[in-house]
PDB file of C-alpha atoms in Angstrom:
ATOM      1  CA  UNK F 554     -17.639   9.250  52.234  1.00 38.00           C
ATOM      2  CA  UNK F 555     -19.975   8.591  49.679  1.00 38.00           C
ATOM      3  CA  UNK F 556     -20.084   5.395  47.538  1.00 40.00           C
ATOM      4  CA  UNK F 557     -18.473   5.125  44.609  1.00 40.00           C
ATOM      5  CA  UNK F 558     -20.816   6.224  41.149  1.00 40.00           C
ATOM      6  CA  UNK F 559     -22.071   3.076  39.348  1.00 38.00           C
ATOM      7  CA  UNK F 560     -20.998   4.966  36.030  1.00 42.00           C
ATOM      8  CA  UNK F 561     -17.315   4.818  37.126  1.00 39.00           C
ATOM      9  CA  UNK F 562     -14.715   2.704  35.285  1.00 39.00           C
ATOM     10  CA  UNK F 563     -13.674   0.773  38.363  1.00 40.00           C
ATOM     11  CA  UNK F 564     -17.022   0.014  39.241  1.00 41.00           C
ATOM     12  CA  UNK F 565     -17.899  -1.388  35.839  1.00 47.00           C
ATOM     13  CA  UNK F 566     -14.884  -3.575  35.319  1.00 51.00           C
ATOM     14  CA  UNK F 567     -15.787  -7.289  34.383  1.00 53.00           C
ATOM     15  CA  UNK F 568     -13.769  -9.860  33.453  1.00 58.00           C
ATOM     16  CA  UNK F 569     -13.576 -10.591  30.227  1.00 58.00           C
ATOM     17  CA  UNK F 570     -16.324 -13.402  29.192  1.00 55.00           C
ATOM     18  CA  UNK F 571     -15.321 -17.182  28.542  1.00 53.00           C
ATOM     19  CA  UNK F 572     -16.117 -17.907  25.385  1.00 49.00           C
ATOM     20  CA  UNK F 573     -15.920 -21.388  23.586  1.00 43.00           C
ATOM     21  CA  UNK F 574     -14.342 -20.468  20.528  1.00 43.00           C
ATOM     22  CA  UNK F 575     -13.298 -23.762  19.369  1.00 43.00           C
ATOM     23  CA  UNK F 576     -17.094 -24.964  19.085  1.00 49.00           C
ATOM     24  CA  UNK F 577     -17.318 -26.080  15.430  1.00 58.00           C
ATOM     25  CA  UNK F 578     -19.938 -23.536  13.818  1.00 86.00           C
ATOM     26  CA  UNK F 579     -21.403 -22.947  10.406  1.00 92.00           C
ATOM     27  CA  UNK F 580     -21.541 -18.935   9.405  1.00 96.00           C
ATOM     28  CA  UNK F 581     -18.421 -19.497   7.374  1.00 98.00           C
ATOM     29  CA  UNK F 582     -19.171 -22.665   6.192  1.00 96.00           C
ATOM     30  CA  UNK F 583     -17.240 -23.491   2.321  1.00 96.00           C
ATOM     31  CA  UNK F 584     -16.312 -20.126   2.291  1.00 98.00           C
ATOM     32  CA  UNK F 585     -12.163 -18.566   1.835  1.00 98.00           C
ATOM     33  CA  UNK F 586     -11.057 -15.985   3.557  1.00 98.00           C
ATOM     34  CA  UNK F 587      -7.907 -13.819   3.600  1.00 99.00           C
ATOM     35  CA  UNK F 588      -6.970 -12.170   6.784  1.00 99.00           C
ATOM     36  CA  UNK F 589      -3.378  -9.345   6.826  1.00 98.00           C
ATOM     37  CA  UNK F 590      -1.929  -9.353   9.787  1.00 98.00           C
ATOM     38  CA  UNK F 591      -2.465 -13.211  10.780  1.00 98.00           C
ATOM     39  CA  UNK F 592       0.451 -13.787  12.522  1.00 97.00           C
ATOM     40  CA  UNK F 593      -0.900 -12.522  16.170  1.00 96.00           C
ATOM     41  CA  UNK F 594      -3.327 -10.611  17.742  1.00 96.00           C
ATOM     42  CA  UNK F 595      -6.346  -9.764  16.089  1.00 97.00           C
ATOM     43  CA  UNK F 596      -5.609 -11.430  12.698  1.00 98.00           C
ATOM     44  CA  UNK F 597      -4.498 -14.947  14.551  1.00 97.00           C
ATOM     45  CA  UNK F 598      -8.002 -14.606  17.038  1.00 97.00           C
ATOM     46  CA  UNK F 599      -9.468 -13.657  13.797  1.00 98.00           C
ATOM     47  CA  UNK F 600      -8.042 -17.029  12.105  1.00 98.00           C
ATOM     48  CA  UNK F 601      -9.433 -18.580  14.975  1.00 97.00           C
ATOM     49  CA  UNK F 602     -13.257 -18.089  14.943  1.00 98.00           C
ATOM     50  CA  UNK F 603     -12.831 -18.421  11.564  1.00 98.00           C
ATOM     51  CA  UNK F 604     -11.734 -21.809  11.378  1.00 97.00           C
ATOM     52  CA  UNK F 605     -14.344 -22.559  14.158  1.00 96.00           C
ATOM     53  CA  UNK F 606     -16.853 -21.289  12.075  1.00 97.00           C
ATOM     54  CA  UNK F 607     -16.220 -23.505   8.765  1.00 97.00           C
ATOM     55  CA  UNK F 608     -13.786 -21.014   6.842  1.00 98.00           C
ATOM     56  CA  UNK F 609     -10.553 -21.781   4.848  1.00 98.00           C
ATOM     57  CA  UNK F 610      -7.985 -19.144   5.799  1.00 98.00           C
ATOM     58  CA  UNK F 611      -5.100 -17.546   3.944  1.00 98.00           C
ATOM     59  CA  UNK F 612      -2.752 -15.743   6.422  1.00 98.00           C
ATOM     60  CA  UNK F 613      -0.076 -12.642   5.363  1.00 98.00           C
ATOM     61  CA  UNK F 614       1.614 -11.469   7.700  1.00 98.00           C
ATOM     62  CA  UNK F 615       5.880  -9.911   7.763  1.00 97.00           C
ATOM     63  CA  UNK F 616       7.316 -12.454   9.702  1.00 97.00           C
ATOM     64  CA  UNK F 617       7.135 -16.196   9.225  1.00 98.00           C
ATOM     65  CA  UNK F 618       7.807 -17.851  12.539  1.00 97.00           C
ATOM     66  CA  UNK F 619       4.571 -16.160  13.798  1.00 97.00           C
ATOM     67  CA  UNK F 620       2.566 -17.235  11.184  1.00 98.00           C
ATOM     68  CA  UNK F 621       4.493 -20.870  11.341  1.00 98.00           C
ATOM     69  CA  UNK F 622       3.306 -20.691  14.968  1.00 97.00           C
ATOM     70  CA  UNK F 623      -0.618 -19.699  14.413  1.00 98.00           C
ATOM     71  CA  UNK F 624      -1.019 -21.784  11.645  1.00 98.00           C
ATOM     72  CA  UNK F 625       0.310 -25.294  13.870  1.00 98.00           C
ATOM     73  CA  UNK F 626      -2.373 -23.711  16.139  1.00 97.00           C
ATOM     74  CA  UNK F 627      -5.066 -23.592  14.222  1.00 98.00           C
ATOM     75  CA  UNK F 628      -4.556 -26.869  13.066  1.00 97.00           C
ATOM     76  CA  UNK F 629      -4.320 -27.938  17.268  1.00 97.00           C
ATOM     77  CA  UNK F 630      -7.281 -26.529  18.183  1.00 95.00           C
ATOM     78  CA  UNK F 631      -9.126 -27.719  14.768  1.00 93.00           C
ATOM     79  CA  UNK F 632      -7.130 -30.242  13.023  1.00 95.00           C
ATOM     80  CA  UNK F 633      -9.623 -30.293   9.737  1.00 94.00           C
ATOM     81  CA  UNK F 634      -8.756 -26.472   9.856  1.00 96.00           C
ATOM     82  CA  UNK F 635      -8.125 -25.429   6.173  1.00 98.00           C
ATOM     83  CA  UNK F 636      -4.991 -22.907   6.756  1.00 98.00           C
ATOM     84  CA  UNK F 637      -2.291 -21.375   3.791  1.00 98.00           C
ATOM     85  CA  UNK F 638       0.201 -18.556   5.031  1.00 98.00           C
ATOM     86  CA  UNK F 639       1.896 -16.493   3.152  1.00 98.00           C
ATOM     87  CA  UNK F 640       4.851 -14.499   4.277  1.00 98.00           C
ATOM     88  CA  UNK F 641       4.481 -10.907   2.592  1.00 98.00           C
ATOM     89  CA  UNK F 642       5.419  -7.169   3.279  1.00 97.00           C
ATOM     90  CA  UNK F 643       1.906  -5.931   2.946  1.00 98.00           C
ATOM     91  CA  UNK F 644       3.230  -2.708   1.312  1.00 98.00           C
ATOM     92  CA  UNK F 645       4.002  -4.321  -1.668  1.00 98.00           C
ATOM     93  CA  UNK F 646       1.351  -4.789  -4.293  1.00 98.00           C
ATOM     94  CA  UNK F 647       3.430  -7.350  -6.072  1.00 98.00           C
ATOM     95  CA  UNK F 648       3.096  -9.474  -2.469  1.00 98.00           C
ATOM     96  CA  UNK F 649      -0.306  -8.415  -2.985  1.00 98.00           C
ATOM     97  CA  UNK F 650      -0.982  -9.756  -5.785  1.00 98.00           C
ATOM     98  CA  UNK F 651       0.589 -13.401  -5.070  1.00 98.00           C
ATOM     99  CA  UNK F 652      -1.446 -13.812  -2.375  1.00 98.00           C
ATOM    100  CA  UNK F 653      -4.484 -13.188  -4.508  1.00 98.00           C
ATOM    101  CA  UNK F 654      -3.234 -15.896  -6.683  1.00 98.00           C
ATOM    102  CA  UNK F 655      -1.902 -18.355  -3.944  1.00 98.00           C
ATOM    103  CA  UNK F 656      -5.942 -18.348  -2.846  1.00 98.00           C
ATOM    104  CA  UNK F 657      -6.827 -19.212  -6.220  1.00 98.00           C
ATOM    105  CA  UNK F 658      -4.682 -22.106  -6.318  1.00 98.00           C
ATOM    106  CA  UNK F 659      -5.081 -23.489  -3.163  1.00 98.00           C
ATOM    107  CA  UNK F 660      -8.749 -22.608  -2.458  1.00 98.00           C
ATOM    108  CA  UNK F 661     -10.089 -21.574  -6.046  1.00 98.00           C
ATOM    109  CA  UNK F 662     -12.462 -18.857  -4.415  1.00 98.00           C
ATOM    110  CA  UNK F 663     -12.599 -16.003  -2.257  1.00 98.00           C
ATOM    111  CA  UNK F 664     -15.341 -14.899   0.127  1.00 98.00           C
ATOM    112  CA  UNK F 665     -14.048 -12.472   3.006  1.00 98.00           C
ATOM    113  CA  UNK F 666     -10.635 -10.365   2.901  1.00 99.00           C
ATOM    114  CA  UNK F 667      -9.671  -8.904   6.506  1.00 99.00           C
ATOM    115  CA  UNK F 668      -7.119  -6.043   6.447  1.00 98.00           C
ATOM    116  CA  UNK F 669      -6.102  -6.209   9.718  1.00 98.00           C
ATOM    117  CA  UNK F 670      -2.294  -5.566   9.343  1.00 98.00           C
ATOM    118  CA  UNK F 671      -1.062  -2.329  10.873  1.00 97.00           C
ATOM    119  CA  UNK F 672       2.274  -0.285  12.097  1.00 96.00           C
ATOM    120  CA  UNK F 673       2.652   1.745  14.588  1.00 94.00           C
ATOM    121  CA  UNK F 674       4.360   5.126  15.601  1.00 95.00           C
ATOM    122  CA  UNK F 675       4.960   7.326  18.740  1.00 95.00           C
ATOM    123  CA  UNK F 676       6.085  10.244  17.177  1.00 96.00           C
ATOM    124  CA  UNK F 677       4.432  13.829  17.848  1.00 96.00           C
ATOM    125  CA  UNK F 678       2.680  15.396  14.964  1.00 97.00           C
ATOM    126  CA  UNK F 679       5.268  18.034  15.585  1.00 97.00           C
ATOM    127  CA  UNK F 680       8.535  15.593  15.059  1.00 97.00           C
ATOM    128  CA  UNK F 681       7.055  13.446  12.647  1.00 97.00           C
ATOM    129  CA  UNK F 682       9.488  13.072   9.179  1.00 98.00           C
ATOM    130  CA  UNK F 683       8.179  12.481   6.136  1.00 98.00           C
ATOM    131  CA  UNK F 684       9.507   9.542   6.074  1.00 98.00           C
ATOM    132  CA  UNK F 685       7.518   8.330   8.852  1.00 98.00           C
ATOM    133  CA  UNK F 686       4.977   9.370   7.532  1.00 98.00           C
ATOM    134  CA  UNK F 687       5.709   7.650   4.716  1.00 98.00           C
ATOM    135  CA  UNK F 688       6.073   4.202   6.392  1.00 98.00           C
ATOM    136  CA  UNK F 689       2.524   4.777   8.056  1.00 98.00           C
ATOM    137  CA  UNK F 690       1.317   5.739   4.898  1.00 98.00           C
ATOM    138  CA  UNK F 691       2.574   2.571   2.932  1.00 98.00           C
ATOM    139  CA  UNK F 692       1.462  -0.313   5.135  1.00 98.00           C
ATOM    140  CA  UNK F 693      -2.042   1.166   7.039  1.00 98.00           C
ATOM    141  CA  UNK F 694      -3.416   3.146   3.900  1.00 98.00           C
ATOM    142  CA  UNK F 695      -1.731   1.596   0.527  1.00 98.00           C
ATOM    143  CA  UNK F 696      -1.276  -1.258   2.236  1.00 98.00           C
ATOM    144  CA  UNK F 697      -5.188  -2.055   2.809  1.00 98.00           C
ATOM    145  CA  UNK F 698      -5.463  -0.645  -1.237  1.00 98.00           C
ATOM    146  CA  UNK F 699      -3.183  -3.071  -2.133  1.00 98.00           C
ATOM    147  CA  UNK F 700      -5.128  -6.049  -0.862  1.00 98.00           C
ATOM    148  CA  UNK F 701      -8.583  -4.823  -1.948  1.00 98.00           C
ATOM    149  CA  UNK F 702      -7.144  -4.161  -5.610  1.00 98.00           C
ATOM    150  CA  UNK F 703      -5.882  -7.631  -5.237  1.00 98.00           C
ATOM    151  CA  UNK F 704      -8.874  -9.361  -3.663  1.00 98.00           C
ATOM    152  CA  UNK F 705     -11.836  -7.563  -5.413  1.00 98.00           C
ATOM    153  CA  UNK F 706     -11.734  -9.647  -8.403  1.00 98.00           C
ATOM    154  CA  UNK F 707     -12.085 -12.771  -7.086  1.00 98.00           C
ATOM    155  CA  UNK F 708     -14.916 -11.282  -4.439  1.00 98.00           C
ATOM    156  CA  UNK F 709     -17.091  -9.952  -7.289  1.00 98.00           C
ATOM    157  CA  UNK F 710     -17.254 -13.547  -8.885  1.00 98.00           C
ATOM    158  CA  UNK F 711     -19.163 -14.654  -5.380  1.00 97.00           C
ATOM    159  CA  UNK F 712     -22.008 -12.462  -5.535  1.00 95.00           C
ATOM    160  CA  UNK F 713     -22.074 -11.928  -2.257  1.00 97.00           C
ATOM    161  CA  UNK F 714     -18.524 -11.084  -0.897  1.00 98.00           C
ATOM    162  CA  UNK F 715     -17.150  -9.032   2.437  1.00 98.00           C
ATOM    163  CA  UNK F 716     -14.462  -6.941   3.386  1.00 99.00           C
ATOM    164  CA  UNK F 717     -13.396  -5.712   7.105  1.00 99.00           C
ATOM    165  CA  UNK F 718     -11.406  -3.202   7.723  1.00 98.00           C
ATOM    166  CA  UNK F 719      -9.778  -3.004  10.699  1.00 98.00           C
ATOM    167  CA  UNK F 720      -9.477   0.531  12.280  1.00 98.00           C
ATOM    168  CA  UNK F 721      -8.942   2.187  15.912  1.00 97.00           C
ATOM    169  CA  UNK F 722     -11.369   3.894  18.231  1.00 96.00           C
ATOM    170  CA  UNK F 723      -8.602   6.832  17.517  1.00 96.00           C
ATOM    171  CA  UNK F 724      -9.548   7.222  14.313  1.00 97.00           C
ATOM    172  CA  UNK F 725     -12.449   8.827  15.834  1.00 96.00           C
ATOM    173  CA  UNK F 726     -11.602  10.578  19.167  1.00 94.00           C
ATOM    174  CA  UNK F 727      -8.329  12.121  20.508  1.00 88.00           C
ATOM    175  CA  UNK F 728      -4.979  11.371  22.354  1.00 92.00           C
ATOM    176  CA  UNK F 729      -1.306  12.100  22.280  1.00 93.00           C
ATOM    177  CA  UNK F 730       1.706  10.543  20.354  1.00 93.00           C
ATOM    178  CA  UNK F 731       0.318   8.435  18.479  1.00 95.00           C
ATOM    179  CA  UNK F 732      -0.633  10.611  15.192  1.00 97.00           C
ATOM    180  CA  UNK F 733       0.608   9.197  12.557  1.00 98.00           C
ATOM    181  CA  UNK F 734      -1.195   5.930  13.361  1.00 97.00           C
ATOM    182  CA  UNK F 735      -4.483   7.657  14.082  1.00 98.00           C
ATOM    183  CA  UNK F 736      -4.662   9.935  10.925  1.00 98.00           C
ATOM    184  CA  UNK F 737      -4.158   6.786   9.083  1.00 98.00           C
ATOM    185  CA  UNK F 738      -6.656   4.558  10.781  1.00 98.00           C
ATOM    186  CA  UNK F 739      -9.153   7.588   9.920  1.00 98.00           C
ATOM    187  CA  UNK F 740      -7.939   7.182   6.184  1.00 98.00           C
ATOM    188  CA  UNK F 741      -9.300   3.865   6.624  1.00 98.00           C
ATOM    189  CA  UNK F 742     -12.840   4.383   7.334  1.00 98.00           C
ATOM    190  CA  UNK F 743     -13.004   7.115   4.726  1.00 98.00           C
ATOM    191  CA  UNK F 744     -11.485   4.195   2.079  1.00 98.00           C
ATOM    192  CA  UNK F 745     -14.327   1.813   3.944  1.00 98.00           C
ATOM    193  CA  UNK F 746     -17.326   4.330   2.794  1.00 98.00           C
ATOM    194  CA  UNK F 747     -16.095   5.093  -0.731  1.00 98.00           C
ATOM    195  CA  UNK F 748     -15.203   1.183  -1.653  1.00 98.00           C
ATOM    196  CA  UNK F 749     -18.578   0.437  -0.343  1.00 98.00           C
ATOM    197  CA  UNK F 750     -20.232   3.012  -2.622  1.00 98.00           C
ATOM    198  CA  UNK F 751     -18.304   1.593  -5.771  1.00 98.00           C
ATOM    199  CA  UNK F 752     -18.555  -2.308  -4.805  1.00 98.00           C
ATOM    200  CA  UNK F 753     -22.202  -2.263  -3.768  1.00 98.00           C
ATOM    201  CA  UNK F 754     -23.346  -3.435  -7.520  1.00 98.00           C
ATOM    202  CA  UNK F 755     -20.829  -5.976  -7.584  1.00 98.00           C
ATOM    203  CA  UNK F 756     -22.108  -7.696  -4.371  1.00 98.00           C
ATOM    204  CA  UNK F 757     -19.046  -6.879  -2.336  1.00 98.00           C
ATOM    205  CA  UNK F 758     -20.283  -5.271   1.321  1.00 98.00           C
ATOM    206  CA  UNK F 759     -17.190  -3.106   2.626  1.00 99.00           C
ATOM    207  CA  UNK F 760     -17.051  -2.583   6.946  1.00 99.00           C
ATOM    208  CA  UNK F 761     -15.051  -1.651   8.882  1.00 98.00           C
ATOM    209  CA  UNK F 762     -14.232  -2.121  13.110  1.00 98.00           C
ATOM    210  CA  UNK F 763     -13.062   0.231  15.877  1.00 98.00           C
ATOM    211  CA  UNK F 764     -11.256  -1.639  18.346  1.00 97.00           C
ATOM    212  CA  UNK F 765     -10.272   0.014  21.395  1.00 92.00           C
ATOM    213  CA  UNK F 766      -7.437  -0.955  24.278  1.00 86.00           C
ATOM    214  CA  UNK F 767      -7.013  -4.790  23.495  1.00 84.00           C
ATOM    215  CA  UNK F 768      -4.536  -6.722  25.017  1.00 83.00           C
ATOM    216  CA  UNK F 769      -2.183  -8.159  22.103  1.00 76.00           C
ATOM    217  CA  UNK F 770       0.878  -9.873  22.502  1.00 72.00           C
ATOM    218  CA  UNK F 771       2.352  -6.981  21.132  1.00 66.00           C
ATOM    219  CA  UNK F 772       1.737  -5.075  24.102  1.00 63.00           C
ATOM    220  CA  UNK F 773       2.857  -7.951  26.677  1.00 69.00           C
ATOM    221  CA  UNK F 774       6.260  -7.906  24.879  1.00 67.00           C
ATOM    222  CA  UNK F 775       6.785  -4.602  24.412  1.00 68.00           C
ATOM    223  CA  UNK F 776       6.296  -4.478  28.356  1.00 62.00           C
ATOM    224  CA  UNK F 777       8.900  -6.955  28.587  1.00 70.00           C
ATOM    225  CA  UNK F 778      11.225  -5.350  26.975  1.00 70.00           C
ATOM    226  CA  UNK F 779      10.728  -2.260  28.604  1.00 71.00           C
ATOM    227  CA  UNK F 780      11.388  -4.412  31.523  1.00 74.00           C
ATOM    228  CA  UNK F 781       7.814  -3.433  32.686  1.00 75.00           C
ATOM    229  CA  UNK F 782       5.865  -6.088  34.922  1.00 71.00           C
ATOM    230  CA  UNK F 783       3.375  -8.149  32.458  1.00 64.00           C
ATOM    231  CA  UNK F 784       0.883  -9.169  35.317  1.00 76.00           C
ATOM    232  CA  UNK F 785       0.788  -5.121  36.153  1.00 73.00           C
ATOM    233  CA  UNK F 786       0.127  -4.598  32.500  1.00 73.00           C
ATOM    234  CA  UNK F 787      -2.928  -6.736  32.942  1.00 71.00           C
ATOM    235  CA  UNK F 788      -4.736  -4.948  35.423  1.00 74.00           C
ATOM    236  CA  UNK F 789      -4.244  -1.553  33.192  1.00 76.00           C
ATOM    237  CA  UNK F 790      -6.410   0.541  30.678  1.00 73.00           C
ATOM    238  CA  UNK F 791      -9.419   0.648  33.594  1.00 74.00           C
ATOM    239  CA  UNK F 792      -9.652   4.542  32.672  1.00 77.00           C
ATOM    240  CA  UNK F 793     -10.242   3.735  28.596  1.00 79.00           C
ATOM    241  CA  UNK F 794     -13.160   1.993  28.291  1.00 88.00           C
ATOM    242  CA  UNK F 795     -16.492   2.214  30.462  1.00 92.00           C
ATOM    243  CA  UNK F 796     -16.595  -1.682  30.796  1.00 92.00           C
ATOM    244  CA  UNK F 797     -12.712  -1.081  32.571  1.00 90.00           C
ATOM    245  CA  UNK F 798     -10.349  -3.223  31.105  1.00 87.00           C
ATOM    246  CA  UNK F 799      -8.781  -4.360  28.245  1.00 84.00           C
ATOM    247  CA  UNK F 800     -10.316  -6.361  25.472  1.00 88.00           C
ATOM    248  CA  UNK F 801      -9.264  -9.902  24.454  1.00 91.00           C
ATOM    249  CA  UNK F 802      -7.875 -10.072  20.474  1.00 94.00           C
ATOM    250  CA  UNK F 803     -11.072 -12.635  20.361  1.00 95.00           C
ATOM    251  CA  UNK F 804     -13.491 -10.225  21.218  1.00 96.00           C
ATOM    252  CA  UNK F 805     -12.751  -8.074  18.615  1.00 97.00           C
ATOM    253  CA  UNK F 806     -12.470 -11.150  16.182  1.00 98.00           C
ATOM    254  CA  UNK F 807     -16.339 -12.034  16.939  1.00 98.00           C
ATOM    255  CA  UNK F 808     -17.478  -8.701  15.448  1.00 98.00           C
ATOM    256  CA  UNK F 809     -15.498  -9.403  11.948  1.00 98.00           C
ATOM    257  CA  UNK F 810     -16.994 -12.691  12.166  1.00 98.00           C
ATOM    258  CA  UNK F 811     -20.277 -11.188  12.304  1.00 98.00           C
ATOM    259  CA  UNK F 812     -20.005  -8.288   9.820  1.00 98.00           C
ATOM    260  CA  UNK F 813     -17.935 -11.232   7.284  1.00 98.00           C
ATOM    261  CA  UNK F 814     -21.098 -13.423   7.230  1.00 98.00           C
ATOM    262  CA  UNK F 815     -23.935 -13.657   5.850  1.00 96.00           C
ATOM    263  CA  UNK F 816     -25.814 -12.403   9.209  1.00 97.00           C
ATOM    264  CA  UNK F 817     -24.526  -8.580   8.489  1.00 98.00           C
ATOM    265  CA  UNK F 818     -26.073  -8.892   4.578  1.00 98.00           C
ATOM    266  CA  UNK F 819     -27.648  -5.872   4.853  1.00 98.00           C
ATOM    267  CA  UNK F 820     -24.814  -4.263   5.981  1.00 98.00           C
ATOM    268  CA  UNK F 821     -22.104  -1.996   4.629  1.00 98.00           C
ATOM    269  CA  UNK F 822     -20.415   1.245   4.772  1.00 98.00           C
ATOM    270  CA  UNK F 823     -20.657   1.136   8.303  1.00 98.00           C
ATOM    271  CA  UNK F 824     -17.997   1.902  11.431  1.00 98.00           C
ATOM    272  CA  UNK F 825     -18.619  -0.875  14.235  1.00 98.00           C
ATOM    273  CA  UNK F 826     -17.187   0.703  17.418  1.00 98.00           C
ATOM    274  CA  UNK F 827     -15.811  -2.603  19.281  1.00 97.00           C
ATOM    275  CA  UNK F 828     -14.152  -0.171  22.156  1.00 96.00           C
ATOM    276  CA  UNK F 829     -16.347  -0.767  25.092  1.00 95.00           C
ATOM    277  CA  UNK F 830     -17.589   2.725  25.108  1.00 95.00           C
ATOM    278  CA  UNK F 831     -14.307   4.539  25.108  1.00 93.00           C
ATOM    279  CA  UNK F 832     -15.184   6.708  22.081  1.00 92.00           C
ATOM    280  CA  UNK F 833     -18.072   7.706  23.915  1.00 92.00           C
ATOM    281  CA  UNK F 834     -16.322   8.850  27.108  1.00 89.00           C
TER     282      UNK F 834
END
């Protein structure tokens, strides 16, 4: 029998790296940032480097008790952490709007905005309603608008102001049952390329990330209630990625950090592919 390939996905699986994310940095240093979505996953790992990295943080997010719960963790891990939530349906540009001005009063300037809050939906292109599509519609594409309408006046005063976008790998390759979410997530990088076109005078770079497979608590509980075992879970998604495993919300949270600062000033209108290869397989 021979040996398995080098190339295959078993073969290449690593653990994920051990990172010290609390370290107390300086890329982010006196600047505000705004991150959708901060209640878990992503936006809270997000939060996280954030804070580590000198930045006051704003968090929206639907549900309180999860942003209750990252916020008294930021402030754990960092206790001079400089941390406002905000409890908002992201679809609303009135929410949208008093978040814009709840930064203005509590931090009086605004540097980075991070749409990172999503829905999701398994229905088949071929079953979808429009009102499905209507929900999608509302929170992934108007509800990204509606935080960049809100945001960009108070990022064109900096001079030098970012915005991430956070997308999917899917927006760019293929798969079943999950439509909806993918044709939106692809609306999304087209919105990243024509913002960044229009905001380029006004100093305000416009990126967006591809994440692929990562592990969210999201995931872990909708295995639990599925009644699915969460250890089994782990040891999953070897097949979607060439490095074999799922990614950790932080290391998805260390490319925003990157394209936010200063480090990625020559850079916008771009798609970073954070997906360990998958949109190459």
């Amino acid at each position: 029998m021979r040996p398995a390939s080098p190339n295959t996905a078993s073969a290449t699986r690593r653990p994920a790296p051990r990172r010290h994310e609390m370290q107390q940095g300086t890329r982010l240093h006196g600047k505000v940032a705004l991150i959708t979505g901060g209640g878990g996953g992503i936006g809270a790992a997000t939060a996280r480097v954030f804070c580590a990295e000198g930045a006051a943080v704003v968090l929206v997010d639907a549900n309180p008790e999860a942003l209750a719960h990252t916020a008294d963790e930021l402030i754990r891990l960092n206790p001079s952490a400089r941390v406002k939530t905000f409890a908002a349906d992201v679809s609303s540009p009135d929410d949208a709007a008093r978040a814009a001005e709840l930064v203005v009063e509590t931090f009086d300037r605004l540097d980075v905005l991070v749409n990172n809050a999503a829905m999701r939906n398994y229905s088949t292109l071929a079953n979808a309603t429009p009102a499905e599509w209507q929900a999608m519609v509302s929170v992934n594409l108007i509800g990204t608008s509606n935080y960049c309408k809100a945001a960009l006046p108070l990022l064109r005063r900096m001079g030098a102001a970012s915005i991430v976008n956070v997308s999917s790998c899917y927006a760019v390759t293929g798969r079943k049952g999950m439509g909806l979410y993918d044709a939106t997530k692809a609306g999304m990088l087209a919105m990243t390329r024509t913002l960044a076109f229009e905001e380029a005078a006004q100093g305000v770079r416009v990126n967006a990330v591809c994440p692929g497979s990562t592990l969210t608590d999201f995931h872990v509980d909708r295995a639990r209630a599925a009644g699915n075992n969460v250890e089994a879970l782990k040891t999953q998604r070897q097949d979607t990625s060439l490095i074999g495993r799922w990614a950790t919300p932080g290391e998805i949270a260390w490319p925003i950090l990157w394209l936010a600062s200063d480090e990625a000033s020559f850079i916008t209108g771009t798609t970073l592919m954070v997906d360990g290869g998958l949109s190459i397989m």
